[in-house]
XYZ file of C-alpha atoms in Angstrom:
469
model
C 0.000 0.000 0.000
C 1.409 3.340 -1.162
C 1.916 6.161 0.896
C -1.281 8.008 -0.575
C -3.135 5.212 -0.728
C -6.187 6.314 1.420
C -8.002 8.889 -0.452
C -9.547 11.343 1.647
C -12.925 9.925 0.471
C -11.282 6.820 1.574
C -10.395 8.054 4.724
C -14.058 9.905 5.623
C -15.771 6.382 4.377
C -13.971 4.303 6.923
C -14.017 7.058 9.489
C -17.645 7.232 9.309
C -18.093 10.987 9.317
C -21.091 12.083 9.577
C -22.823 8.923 9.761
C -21.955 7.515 13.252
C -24.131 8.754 15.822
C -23.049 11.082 19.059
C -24.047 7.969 21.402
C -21.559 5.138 19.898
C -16.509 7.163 21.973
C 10.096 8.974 29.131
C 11.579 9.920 31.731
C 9.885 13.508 32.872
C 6.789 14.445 33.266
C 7.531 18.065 34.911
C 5.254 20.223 35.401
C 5.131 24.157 36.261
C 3.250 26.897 38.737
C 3.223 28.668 35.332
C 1.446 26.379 33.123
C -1.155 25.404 35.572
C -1.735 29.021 35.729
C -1.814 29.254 32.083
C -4.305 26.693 31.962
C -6.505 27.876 34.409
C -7.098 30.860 32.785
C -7.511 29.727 28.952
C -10.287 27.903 30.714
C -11.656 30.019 33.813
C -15.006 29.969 31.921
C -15.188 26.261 31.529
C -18.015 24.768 31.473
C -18.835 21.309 33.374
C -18.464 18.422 31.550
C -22.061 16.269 31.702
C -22.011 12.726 33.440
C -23.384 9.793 31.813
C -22.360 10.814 28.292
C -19.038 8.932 27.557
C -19.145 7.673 24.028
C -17.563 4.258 23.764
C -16.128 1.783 22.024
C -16.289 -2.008 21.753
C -13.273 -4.112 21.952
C -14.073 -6.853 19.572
C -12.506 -9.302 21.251
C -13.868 -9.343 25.024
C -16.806 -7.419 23.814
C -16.421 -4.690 27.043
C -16.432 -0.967 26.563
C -13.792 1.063 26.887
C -14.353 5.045 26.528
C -12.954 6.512 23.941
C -11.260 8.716 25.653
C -8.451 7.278 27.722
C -5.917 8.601 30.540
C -2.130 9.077 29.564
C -0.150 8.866 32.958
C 2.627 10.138 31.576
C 2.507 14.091 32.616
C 1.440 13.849 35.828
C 0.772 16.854 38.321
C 4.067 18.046 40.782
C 3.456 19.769 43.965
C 3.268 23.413 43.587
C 6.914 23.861 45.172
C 8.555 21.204 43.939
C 8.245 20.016 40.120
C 10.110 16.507 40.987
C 7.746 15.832 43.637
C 4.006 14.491 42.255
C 1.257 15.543 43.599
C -0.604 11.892 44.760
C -3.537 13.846 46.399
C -4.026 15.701 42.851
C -3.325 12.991 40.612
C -6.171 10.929 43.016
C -8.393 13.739 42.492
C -8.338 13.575 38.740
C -8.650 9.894 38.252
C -11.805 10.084 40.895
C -13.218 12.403 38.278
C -12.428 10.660 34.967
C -14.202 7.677 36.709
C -16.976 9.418 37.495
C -17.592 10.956 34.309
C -16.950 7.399 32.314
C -13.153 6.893 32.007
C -12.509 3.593 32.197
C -8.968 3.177 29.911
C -5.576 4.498 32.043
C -1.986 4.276 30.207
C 0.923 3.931 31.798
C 5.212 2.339 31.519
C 7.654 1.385 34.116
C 9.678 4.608 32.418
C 7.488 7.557 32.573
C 7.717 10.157 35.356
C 11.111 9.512 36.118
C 10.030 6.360 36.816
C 7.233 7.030 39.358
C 4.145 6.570 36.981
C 3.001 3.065 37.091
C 2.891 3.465 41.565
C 1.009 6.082 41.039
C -1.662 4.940 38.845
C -1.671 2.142 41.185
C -2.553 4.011 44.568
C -4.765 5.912 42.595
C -6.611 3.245 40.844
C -6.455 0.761 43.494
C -9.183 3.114 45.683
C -11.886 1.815 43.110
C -13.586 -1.369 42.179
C -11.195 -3.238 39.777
C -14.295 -3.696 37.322
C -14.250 -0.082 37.001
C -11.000 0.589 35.019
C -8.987 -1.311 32.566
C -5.056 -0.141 32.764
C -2.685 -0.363 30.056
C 1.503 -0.579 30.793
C 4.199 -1.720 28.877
C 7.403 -4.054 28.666
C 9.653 -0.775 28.151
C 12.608 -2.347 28.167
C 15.134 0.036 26.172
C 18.055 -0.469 27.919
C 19.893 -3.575 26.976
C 20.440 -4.733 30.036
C 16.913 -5.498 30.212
C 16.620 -7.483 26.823
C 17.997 -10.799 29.112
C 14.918 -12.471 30.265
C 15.116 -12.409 33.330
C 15.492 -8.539 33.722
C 12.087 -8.541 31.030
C 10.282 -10.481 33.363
C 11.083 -8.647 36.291
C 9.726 -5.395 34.847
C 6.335 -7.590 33.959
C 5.598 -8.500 37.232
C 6.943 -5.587 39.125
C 4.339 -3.621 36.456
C 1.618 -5.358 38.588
C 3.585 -4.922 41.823
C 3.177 -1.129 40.991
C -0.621 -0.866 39.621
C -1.263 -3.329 42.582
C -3.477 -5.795 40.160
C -3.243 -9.141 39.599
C -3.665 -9.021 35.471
C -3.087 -6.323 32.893
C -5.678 -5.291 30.842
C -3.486 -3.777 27.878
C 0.098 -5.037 28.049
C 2.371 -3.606 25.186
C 5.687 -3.960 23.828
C 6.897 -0.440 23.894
C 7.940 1.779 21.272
C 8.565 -0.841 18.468
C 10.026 0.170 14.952
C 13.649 1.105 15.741
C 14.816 -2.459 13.589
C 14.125 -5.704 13.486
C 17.532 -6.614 14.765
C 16.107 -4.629 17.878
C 12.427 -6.404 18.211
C 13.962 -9.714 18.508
C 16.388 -8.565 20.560
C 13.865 -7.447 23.401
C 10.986 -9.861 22.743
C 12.062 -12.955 20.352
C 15.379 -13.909 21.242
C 15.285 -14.225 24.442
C 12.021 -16.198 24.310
C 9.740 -13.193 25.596
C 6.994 -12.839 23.289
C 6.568 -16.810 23.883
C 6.563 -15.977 27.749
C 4.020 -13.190 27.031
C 1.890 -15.286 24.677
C 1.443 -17.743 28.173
C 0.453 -14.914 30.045
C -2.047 -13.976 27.703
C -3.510 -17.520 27.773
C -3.253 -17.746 31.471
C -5.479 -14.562 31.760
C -3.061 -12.000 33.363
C -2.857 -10.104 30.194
C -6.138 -9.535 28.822
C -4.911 -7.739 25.600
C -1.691 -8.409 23.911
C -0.042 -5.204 21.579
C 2.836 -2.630 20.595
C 3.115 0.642 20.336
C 4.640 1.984 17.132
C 7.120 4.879 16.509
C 9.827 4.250 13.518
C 10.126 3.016 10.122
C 7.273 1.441 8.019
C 9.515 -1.410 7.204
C 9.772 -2.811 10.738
C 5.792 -1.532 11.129
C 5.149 -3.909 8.053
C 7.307 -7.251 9.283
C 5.983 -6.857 13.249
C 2.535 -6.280 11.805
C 2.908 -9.341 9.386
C 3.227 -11.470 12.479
C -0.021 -10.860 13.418
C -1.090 -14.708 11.956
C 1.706 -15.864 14.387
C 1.117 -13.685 17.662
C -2.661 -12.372 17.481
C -2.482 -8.708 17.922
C -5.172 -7.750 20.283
C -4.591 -3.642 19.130
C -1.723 -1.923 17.810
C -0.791 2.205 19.414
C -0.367 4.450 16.742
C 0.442 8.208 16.789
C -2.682 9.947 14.646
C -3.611 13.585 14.040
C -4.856 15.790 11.680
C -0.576 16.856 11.486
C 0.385 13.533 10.890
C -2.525 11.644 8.806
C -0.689 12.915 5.936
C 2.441 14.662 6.458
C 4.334 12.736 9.506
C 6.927 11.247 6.307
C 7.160 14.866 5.239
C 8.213 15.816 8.682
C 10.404 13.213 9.462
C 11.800 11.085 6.853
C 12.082 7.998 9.649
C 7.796 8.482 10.593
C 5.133 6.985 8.541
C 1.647 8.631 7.573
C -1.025 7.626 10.418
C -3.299 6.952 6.944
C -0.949 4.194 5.867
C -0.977 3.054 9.938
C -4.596 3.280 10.306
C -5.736 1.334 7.494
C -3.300 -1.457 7.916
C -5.031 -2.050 11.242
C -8.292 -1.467 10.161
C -7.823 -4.320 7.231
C -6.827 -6.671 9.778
C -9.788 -5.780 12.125
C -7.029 -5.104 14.541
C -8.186 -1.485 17.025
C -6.023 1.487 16.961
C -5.211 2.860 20.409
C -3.926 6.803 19.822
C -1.471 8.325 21.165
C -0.230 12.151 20.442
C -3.952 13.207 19.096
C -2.132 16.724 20.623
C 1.234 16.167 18.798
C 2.756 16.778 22.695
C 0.083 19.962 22.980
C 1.773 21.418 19.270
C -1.994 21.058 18.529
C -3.239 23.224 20.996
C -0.956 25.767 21.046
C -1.567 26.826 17.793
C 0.111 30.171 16.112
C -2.485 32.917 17.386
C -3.757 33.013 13.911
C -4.215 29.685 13.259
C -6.176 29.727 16.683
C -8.271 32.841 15.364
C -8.877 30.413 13.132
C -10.699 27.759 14.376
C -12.128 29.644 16.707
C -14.203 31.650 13.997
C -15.384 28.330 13.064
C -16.796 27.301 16.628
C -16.185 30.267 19.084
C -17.497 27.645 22.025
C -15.005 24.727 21.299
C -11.557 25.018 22.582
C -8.815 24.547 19.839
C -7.347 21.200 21.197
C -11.013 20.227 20.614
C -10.823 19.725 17.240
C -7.817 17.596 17.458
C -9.659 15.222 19.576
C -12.748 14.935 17.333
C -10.249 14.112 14.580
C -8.521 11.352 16.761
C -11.862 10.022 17.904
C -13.931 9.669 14.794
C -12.438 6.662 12.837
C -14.265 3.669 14.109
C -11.941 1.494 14.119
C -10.067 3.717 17.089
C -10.720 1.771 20.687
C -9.614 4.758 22.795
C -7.755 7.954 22.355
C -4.936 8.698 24.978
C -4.083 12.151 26.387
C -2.303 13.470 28.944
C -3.938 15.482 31.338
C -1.888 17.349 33.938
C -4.180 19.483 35.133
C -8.235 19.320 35.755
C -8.921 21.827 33.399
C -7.414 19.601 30.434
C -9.023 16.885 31.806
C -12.272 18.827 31.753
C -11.953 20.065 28.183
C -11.321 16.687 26.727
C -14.152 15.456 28.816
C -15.850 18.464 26.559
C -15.092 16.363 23.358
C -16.093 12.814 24.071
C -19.264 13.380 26.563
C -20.704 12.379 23.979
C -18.569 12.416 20.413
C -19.751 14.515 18.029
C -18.008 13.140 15.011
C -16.370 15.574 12.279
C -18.443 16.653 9.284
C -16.809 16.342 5.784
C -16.667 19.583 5.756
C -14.402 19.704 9.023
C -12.086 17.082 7.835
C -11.579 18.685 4.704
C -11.027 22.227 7.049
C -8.471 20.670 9.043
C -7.240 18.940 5.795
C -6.850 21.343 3.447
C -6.310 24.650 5.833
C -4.814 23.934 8.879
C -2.191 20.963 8.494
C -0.922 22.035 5.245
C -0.778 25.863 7.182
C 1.142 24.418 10.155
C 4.026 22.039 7.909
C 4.757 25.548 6.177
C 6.064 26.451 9.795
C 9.019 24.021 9.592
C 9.151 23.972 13.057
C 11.398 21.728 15.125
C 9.312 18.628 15.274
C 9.395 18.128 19.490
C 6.008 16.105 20.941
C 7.486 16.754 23.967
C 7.112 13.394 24.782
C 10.496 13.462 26.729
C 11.747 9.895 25.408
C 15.545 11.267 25.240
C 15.495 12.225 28.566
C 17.348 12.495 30.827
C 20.197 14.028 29.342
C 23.526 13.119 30.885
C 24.213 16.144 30.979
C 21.379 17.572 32.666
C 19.683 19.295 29.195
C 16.087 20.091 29.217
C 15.764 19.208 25.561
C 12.389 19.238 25.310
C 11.928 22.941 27.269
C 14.608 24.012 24.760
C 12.191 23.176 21.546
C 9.150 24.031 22.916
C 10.501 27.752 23.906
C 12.105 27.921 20.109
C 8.340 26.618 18.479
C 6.785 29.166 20.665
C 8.290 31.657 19.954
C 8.624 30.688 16.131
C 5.094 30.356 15.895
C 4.343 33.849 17.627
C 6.539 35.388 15.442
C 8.674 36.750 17.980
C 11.612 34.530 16.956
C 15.224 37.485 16.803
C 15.708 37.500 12.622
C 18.472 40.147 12.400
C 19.354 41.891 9.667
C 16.061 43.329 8.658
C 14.069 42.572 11.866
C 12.422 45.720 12.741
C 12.015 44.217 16.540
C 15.047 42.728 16.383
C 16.030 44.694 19.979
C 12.597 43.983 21.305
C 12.280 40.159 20.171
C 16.355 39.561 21.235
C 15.755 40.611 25.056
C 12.386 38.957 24.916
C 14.044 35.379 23.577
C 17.151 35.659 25.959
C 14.578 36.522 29.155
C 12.212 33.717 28.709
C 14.466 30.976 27.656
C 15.963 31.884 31.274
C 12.797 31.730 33.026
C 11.895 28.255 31.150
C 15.192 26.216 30.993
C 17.731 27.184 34.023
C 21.084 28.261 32.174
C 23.320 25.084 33.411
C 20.344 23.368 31.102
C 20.559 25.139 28.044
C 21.551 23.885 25.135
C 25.382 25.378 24.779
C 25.896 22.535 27.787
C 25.312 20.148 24.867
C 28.726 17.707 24.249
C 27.459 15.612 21.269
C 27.298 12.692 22.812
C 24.005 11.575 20.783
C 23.064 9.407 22.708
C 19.493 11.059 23.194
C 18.688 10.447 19.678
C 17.735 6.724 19.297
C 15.110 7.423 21.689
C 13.296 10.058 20.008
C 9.881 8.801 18.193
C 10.019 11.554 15.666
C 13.739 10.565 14.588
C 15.429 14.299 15.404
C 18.701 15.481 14.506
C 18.596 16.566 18.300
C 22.369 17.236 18.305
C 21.906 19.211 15.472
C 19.165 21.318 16.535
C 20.370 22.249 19.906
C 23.744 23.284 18.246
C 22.054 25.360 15.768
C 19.831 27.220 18.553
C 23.453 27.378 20.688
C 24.739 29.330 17.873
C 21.660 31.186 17.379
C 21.930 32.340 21.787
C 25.741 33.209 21.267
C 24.934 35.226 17.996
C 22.038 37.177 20.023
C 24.426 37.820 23.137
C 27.194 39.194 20.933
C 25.371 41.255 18.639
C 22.701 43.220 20.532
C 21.976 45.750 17.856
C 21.018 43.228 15.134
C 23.898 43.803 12.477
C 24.245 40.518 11.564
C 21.861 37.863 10.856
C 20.760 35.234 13.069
């Protein structure tokens, strides 16, 4: 199947628009007093999301329903004073809430939130009936050290240790699509995925599946193996960004069109991840923004990247993750019920706004935090994010011919200090690389944080804008 092989009447005939009804739905995780701030003011006029409305979806295999929206426990909340603390009562709080308002599908890994995650989706969790949720984790074993078997099965069960269950719902193998020589490495070689297979048949994983980030190559052979190992679902990164232009933004990513329809062939349901693209998709360019919210003044703009995520019926759930309540609320917005997109929508997002957002060429950071931590203490995502941002504003120091130049140079200097702490920046960088085989969108991080180095040096020594940046 070709790249473009999905037509987007393809794509709106197996997504259903318009016809389905609103009734059927790494290491880090830091969080700031600024951005909950932030967020509670883009939504101090929130309203409440309704209970009893959670549009579902039915796993075809144990025939339960699981909301479409699901829980990403990957960016959890931090205590107000201390960002490497998190926040239990908080994160309690929020789960209490999802539950209440029909979230039933929470995604966590042994590796996210410095570690910290899985225990505490697990005190969290375990204060409700077990019926009530199904929980998702993940054999994320990246380091080599835990390709031997015994180190692989250790993680397993100390994955239940930590959720405090006795079975998983959703077990994955994490982050496939580096190489082959790599799967078999950390699941055939060492006899895991025949371990895993028992476990599946003994009942203590209910649901048996990868996540994907890499080359369509490996995506194609592991998927192949589906006669052999019975894919229960597959985790896919899709968007309105990167249905058709995540191989024009990274030559090493494939298009979530080619992704989603190899799954949907095969009957096999698509779990999402990054419907936000890391929040890239709600923190729009003002204009683009302006945009949307012409369109539907009462919807917030992430919303529309959630209705795209959660129309195609073959998607089982759509992840997100929700540091604070009034994310948490907003999505809650989108899925309580699912109202899915029009043609006229998916053409809009289609047509205007993707193909309006790749002409930014910005740095291609989910902020997923996967090549963290940095040996050298980097914050390489806070680094990208800041440069994007300020890109996207159009308050990015150009030089020569920059009529702000003065104005946007002090502006760039002060807030990269206020977000990344200077013994974090990115002229600490060494080029070690070894951050780079992590990252899902296959960055040239090295690269890029030299190039913004160069770009901080240039604005220190030349604060009158005679040369160009």
């Amino acid at each position: 199947m070709e790249k473009k092989n999905i037509s987007r009447r393809s794509f709106l005939k197996i997504f259903g628009a318009g016809s389905v009804t609103a009734v059927a739905t790494l290491a880090g995780c830091k969080g700031g007093n600024k951005a909950g701030v932030q967020a509670a003011e883009e939504y101090k006029n929130q309203v409440e999301p309704p209970i009893g409305k959670m549009t579902y979806r039915e796993n075809p295999k144990t025939k339960e329903k699981v909301s479409v929206l699901g829980y990403g426990m990957m960016r959890l909340p931090t205590k107000v004073n201390n960002s490497d603390e998190f926040d239990q009562e908080m994160i309690n709080k929020q789960i209490d809430y999802a539950i209440e308002h029909g979230m039933n599908y929470f995604d966590t890994s042994p590796v996210y939130c410095q570690g910290k995650s899985e225990r505490c989706t697990g005190i969290a969790l375990h204060r409700h009936k077990r019926s009530e949720y199904f929980v998702a984790t993940k054999l994320s074993n990246f380091n080599r050290d835990y390709w031997a078997a015994d180190k692989a099965k250790e993680m397993y069960h100390n994955s239940m240790k930590e959720l405090q269950v006795e079975y998983l719902d959703y077990y994955l193998l994490h982050a496939v699509g580096g190489s082959m020589e790599e799967f078999k490495g950390r699941y055939v070689d060492n006899g895991m995925m025949d371990y895993l297979l028992k476990e599946r048949e003994a009942g203590r994983i209910r649901n048996l599946g990868f996540s994907f980030h890499g080359k369509q190559k490996v995506f194609d052979e592991v998927i192949a193996l589906h006669d052999k190992y019975h894919w229960d679902f597959v985790q896919i990164e899709l968007n309105y960004l990167d249905w058709d232009y995540a191989n024009e933004i990274s030559n090493n990513n494939v298009d979530a069109s080619y992704l989603y329809a190899e799954l949907y062939k095969r009957g096999i349901p698509a779990v999402i991840m990054e419907p936000l693209l890391g929040g890239r998709l709600a923190n729009l360019p003002q204009y683009l923004a302006a945009e949307l919210k012409s369109h539907a003044p009462e919807r917030s703009v992430a919303s529309w990247a959630f209705r795209y995520a959660g129309t195609p019926e073959g998607v089982l759930t759509v992840l997100s993750g929700m540091t604070y309540m009034e994310h948490l609320k907003d999505n809650l917005l989108s899925y309580c019920p699912l109202v899915p997109l029009s043609d006229d929508e998916m053409r809009y997002l289609d047509k205007e706004i993707a193909q309006k957002i790749v002409g930014l060429e910005n740095i291609p950071c989910n902020d997923c935090k996967y090549c963290m931590p940095c040996p050298y203490g980097i914050d390489i995502p806070a680094i990208f994010v800041h440069y994007n941002k300020c890109k996207n504003e159009g308050s990015l120091p150009m030089g020569v011919g920059d009529a702000e130049y003065r104005k946007h140079r002090r502006q760039y200097l002060i807030s990269l200090d206020r977000v990344v702490p200077r013994n974090r920046q990115p002229d600490h960088c060494i080029g070690c690389h070894q951050c780079e085989p992590h990252c899902p969108q296959s960055i040239r991080i090295t690269r890029e944080l030299h190039k913004i180095s160069d770009m901080i040096e240039s604005l220190k020594r030349d604060p009158l804008g005679e040369r160009t940046v």
